[in-house]
PDB file of C-alpha atoms in Angstrom:
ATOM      1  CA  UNK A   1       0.613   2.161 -32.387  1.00 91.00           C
ATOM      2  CA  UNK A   2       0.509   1.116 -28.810  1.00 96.00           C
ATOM      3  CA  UNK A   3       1.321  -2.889 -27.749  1.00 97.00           C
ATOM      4  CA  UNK A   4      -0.098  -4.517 -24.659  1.00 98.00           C
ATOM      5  CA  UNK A   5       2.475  -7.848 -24.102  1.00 97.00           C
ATOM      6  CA  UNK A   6       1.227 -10.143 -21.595  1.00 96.00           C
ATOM      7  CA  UNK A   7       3.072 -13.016 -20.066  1.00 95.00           C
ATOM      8  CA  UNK A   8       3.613 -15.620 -17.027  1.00 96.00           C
ATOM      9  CA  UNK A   9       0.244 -17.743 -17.661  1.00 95.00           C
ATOM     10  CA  UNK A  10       0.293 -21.786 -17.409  1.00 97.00           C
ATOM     11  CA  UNK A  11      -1.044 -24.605 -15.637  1.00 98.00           C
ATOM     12  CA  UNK A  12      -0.966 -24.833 -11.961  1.00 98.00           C
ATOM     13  CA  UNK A  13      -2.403 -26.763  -9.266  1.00 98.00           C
ATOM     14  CA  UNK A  14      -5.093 -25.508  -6.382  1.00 98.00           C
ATOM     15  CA  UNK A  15      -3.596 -23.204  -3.831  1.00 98.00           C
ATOM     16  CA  UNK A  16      -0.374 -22.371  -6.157  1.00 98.00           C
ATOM     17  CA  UNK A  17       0.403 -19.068  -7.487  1.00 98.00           C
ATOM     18  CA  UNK A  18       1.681 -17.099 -10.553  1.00 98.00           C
ATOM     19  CA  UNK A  19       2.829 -14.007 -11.543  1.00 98.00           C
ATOM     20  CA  UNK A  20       1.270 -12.391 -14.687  1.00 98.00           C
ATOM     21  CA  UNK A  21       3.661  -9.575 -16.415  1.00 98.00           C
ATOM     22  CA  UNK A  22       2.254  -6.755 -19.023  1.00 98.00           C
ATOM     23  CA  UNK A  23       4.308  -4.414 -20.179  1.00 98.00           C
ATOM     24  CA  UNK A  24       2.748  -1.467 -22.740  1.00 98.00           C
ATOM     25  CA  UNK A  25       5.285   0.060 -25.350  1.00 97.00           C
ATOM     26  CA  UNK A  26       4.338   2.459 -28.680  1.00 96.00           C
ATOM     27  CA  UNK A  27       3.553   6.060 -28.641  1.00 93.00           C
ATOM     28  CA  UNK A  28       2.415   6.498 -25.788  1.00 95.00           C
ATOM     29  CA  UNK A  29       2.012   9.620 -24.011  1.00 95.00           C
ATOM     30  CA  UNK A  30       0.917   9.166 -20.456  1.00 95.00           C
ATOM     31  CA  UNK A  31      -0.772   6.271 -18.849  1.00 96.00           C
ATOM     32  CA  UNK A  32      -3.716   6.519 -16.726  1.00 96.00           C
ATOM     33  CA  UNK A  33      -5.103   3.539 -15.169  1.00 97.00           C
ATOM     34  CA  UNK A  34      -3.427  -0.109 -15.761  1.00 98.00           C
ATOM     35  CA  UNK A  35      -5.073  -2.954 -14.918  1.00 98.00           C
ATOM     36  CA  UNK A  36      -6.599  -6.838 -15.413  1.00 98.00           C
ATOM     37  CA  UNK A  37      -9.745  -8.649 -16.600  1.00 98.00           C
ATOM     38  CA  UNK A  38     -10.463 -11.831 -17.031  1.00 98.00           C
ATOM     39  CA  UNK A  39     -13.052 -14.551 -18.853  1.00 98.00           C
ATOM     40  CA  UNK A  40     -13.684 -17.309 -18.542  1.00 97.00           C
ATOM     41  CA  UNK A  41     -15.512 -19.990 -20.838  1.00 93.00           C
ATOM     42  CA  UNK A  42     -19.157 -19.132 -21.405  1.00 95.00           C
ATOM     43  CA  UNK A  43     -18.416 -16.160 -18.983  1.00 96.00           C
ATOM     44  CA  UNK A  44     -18.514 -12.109 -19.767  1.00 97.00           C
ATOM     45  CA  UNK A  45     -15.300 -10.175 -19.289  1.00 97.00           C
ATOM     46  CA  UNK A  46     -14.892  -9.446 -15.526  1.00 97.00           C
ATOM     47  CA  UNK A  47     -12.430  -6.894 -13.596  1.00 98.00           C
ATOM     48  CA  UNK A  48      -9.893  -8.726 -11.589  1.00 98.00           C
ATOM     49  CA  UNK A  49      -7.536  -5.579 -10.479  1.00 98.00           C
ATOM     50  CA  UNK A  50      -6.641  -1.981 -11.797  1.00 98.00           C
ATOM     51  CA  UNK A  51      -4.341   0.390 -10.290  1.00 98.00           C
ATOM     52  CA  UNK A  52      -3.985   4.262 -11.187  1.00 97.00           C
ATOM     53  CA  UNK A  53      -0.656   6.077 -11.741  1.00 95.00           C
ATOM     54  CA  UNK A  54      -1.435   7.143  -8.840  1.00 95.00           C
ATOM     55  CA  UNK A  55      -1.736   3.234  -7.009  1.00 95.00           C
ATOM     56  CA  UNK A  56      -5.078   3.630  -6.323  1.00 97.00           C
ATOM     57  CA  UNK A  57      -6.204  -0.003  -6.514  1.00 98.00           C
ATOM     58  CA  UNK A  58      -9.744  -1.505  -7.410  1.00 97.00           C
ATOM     59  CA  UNK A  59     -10.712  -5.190  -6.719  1.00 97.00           C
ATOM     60  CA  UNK A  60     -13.859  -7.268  -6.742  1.00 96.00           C
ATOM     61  CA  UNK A  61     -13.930  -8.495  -3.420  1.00 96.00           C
ATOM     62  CA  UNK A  62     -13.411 -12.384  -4.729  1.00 93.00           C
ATOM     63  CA  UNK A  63      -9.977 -11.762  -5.581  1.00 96.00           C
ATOM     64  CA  UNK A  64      -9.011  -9.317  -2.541  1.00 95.00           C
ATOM     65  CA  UNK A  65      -6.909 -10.863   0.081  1.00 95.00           C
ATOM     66  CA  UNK A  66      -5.136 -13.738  -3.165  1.00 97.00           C
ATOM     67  CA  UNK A  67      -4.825 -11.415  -5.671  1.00 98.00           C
ATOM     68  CA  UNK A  68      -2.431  -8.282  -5.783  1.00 98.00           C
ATOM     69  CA  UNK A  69      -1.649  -5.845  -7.810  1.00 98.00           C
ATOM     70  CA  UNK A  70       1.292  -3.654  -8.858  1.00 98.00           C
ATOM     71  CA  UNK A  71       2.764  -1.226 -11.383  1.00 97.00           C
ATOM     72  CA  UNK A  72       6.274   0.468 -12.272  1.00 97.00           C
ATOM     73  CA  UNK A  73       5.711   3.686 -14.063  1.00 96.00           C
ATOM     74  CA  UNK A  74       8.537   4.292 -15.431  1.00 96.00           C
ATOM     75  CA  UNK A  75       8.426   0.830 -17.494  1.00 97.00           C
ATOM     76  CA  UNK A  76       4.992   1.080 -18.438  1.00 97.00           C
ATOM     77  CA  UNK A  77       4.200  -2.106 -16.705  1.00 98.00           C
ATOM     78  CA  UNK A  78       2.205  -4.250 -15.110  1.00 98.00           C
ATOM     79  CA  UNK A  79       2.169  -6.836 -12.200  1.00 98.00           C
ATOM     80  CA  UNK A  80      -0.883  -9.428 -11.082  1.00 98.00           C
ATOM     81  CA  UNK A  81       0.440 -11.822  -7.963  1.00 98.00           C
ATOM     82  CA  UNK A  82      -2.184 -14.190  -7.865  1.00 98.00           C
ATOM     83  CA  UNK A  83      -1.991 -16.563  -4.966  1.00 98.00           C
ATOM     84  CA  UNK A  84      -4.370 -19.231  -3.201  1.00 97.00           C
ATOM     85  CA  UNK A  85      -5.641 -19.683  -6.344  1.00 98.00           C
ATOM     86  CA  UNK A  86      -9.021 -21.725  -7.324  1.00 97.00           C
ATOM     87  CA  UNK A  87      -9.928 -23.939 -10.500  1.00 97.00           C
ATOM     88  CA  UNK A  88     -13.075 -21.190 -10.657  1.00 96.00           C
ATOM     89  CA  UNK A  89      -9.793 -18.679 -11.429  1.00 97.00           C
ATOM     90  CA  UNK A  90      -8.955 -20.837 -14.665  1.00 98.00           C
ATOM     91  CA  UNK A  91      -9.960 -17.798 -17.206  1.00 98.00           C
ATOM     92  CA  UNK A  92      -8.130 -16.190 -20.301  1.00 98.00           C
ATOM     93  CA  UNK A  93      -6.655 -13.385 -18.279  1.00 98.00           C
ATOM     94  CA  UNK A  94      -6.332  -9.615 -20.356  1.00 98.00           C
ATOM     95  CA  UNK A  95      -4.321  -6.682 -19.844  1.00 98.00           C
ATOM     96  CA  UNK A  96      -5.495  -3.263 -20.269  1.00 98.00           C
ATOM     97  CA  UNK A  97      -4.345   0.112 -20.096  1.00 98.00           C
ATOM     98  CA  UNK A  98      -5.972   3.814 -20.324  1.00 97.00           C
ATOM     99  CA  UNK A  99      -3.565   5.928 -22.238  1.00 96.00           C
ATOM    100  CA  UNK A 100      -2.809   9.188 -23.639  1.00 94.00           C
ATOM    101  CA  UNK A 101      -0.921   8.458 -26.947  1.00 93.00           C
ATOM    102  CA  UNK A 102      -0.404  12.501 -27.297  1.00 87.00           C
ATOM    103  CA  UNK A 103      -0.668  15.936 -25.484  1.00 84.00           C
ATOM    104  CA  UNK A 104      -3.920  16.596 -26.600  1.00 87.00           C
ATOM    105  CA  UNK A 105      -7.421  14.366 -26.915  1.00 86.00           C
ATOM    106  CA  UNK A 106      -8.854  11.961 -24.804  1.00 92.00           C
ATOM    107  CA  UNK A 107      -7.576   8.634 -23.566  1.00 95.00           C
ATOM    108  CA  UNK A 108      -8.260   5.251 -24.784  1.00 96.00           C
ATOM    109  CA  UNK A 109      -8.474   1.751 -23.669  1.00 97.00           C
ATOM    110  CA  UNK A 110      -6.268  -0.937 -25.127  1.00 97.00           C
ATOM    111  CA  UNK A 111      -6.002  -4.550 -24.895  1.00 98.00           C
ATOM    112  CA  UNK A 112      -3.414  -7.291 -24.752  1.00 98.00           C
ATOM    113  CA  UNK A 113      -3.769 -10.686 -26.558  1.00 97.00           C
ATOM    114  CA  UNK A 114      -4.567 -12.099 -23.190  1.00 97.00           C
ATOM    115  CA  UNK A 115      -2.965 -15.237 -21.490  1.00 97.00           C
ATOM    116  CA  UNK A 116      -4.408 -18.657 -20.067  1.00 98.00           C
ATOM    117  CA  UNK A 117      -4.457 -19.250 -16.285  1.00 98.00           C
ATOM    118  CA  UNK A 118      -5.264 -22.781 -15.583  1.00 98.00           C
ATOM    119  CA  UNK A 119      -5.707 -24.186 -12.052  1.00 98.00           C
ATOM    120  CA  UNK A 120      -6.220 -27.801 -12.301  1.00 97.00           C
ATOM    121  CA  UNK A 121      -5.212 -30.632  -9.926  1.00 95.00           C
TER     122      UNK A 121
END
């Protein structure tokens, strides 16, 4: 089994910033890409940030410039610096990862539970 744990959502006021956290854990076998999507009420699932092993980074340009994005390898985690942000941010936000849970096969996607980012005055 492989676990996605998100944390460092809450409430916080126009122009503030947080820190999300996901770290993956389970059998896994090798990582590929790591990365975070958000959605928001009445909204599809959108890409905020993903970042290979590699730290090749993609970012819809509405979050480039506030938002970035970072990874530590050898902890099998995650980092999203969000700064400047905007009420239109306020969105459950989820962490994913492409992984290798073995030698052999093909990667899949998993997902964490996801966490709330409010930005309210």
């Amino acid at each position: 089994q492989v676990q996605l744990v998100e944390s460092g959502g809450g409430l916080v006021q126009p122009g503030g910033s947080l820190r999300l956290s996901c770290v993956a854990s389970g059998n896994i076998f090798s990582i590929n890409t790591m990365g975070w999507f958000r959605q928001a009420p009445g909204k599809e699932r959108e890409l905020v940030a993903t970042i290979t092993a590699a730290g090749r980074i993609n970012q819809p340009d509405s979050v480039k410039g506030r938002f970035t994005i970072s990874r530590d390898n050898a902890r099998n985690t995650v980092y999203l610096q969000m700064n400047g942000l905007l009420p239109s941010d306020t969105a459950i936000y989820y962490c994913n990862a492409n992984l290798f849970t073995g030698a052999y096969g093909r990667a899949s996607d998993y997902w964490g539970q996801g966490t709330q980012v409010t930005v309210s005055s």
